Amino acid sequence: MTRNLGAAEQGRLIAAGKLDPVEQVEAYLEAAASDEGARIYARLTPDRARSEALAAHRRARQGVLRGPLDGVAISWKDLFDSAGVATEAGSRLLEGRVPEADAEVLAAATLAGTVCLGKTHMTELAFSGLGVNPSTATPPNVHDPRLAPGGSSSGAAVSVAMGLAAAAIGSDTGGSVRIPSAWNDLVGLKTTHGRLSTRGVVPLCKRFDTVGPLARKVEDCAHLLAVMEGRNCPDLRDASLQGARLLVLEGLPFEGTRAAPVQGFEEAVARFEKAGAAVERGALPMVAPAMDLSGILFAPEAYGLWRDVIEANPDKMYALIRERFRGGAGVSAADYVKGWDDLHRYREAYWEATAGYDAVLVPTAPILPPDAERLLSDRAYFESENLLALRNTRIGNIFGLCVLTLPTGYPATGISLMAAPMQEDRLLRLGIAAEAALG
């Protein structure tokens, strides 16, 4: 079934005249119009999708395709503005919000020929890593519909994993691309803060918000990054793990981590070593104190951005997400300023300590997907699982890194490769080799 092929592979078939973008879009739209699709897509954009697919079809026949993803259909998380179509960020607070223009990254991807299928469900205002949303919909986990899909880019991940899009674009502030990717056996790329434009993207924490792809293959992520930047894809040929220096970050990433994620992670590391990578293990002293700053830095900014909107209609919000925002109200300005000053010092120390490694490795998520219904009915369970789910991914956000998560081969587990800021091209080459080693 071509709906389950990766984005780059579909692009090659379109270029070879073996896949018609119009027929492919119709297949996606038909599948997404099902009851299951309604739990994944907040709204489809059929007129736009058909128009863009027809234009790609004509370019393919004339031999003037705009690039390797011309005609490939992707989904967009419902916080990317889309002209004339509601963008509500999974919240009834934004019901009926219809932007006049596309987000810059959507506009760039459209210029490169990609087809916009629609907007996917997400955690309310992107402020949770679990992916449950009683206000709109909770997408089903690909492994079991009773399990949480991961968030906040929940529908984005599931749209790809269940064959309702060739790839997806999400956002990542504390793990929102990587958690749903790991829990649905996908590849996810958290880009460096500032690498991709967030203009026209509904914000959560502007100092941490990033845009990133969720896809079946590393190659797909590389092409999606390129089209959103308006440039050519980096050269991924002849990538190898031979001689790569990798550091397994011990300590905090393994505290309370459950057996299955560790098993998948360790098996993946062993395969990297077999492929020629030199793996070292060690803790870094600045990680724990930097991570302790999370409560001082994330929630106050999020509440500062959304306070007036939330407090004007607080009953419209899912209570547990509303309280997460309100948790930022009690942080003083002095503590916030000092927190950022401390973080800059910790970042410099981390970058210096890891400069000799090609990547730092951690289990993407310390836990497997929890039961979705229990999350909605058990507040303590929601809070504990959410904090633990996002702990390892938040390391990449706190230290300003680019991060790639790969499926380990064990269901719903991922291994993350964390690299220095703005080193996405090198990370993607490393990721291609790591993906090959994992088979």
Coordinates of C-alpha atoms in Angstrom, one line a residue, residues 77-79 87-95 97 121-128 132-133 135-136 152-153 171 173 176 202-205 209 302-303 305-307 309-311 316-318 321-322 324-325:
K77 CA -0.1 20.1 13.5
D78 CA -3.0 22.4 14.3
L79 CA -0.8 25.2 15.5
T87 CA -6.0 26.9 13.4
E88 CA -7.1 26.3 17.0
A89 CA -4.1 24.6 18.7
G90 CA -6.3 21.9 20.2
S91 CA -8.1 24.4 22.4
R92 CA -11.6 25.7 22.6
L93 CA -10.1 29.0 23.7
L94 CA -9.1 29.5 20.1
E95 CA -12.3 28.1 18.5
R97 CA -9.5 31.4 14.9
H121 CA -5.1 17.0 16.6
M122 CA -2.7 17.9 19.4
T123 CA -2.5 18.5 23.1
E124 CA -4.2 21.7 24.2
L125 CA -1.9 24.6 23.4
A126 CA 1.0 22.1 23.2
F127 CA 1.6 21.9 26.9
S128 CA 1.9 18.2 27.7
V132 CA -4.6 13.2 25.5
N133 CA -7.1 15.9 24.8
S135 CA -11.7 18.9 24.6
T136 CA -11.1 17.9 21.0
S152 CA 1.9 17.3 22.0
S153 CA 2.2 16.4 18.2
S171 CA 6.5 21.4 17.0
T173 CA 9.2 22.8 23.1
S176 CA 6.5 17.2 21.5
V202 CA 0.9 29.4 17.7
P203 CA 3.5 29.8 20.5
L204 CA 3.9 28.0 23.8
C205 CA 7.3 29.2 25.0
D209 CA 9.6 26.5 20.6
A302 CA 3.9 30.0 28.8
Y303 CA 1.6 31.6 31.4
L305 CA 1.9 34.5 26.9
W306 CA -1.5 33.0 27.6
R307 CA -2.6 34.4 31.0
V309 CA -6.7 34.4 27.2
I310 CA -6.9 31.6 29.8
E311 CA -8.3 33.7 32.6
K316 CA -13.0 26.2 28.4
M317 CA -9.7 24.5 29.2
Y318 CA -8.9 21.0 30.2
I321 CA -3.5 21.7 31.3
R322 CA -4.9 24.9 32.7
R324 CA 0.1 23.5 34.3
F325 CA -0.1 27.0 32.8

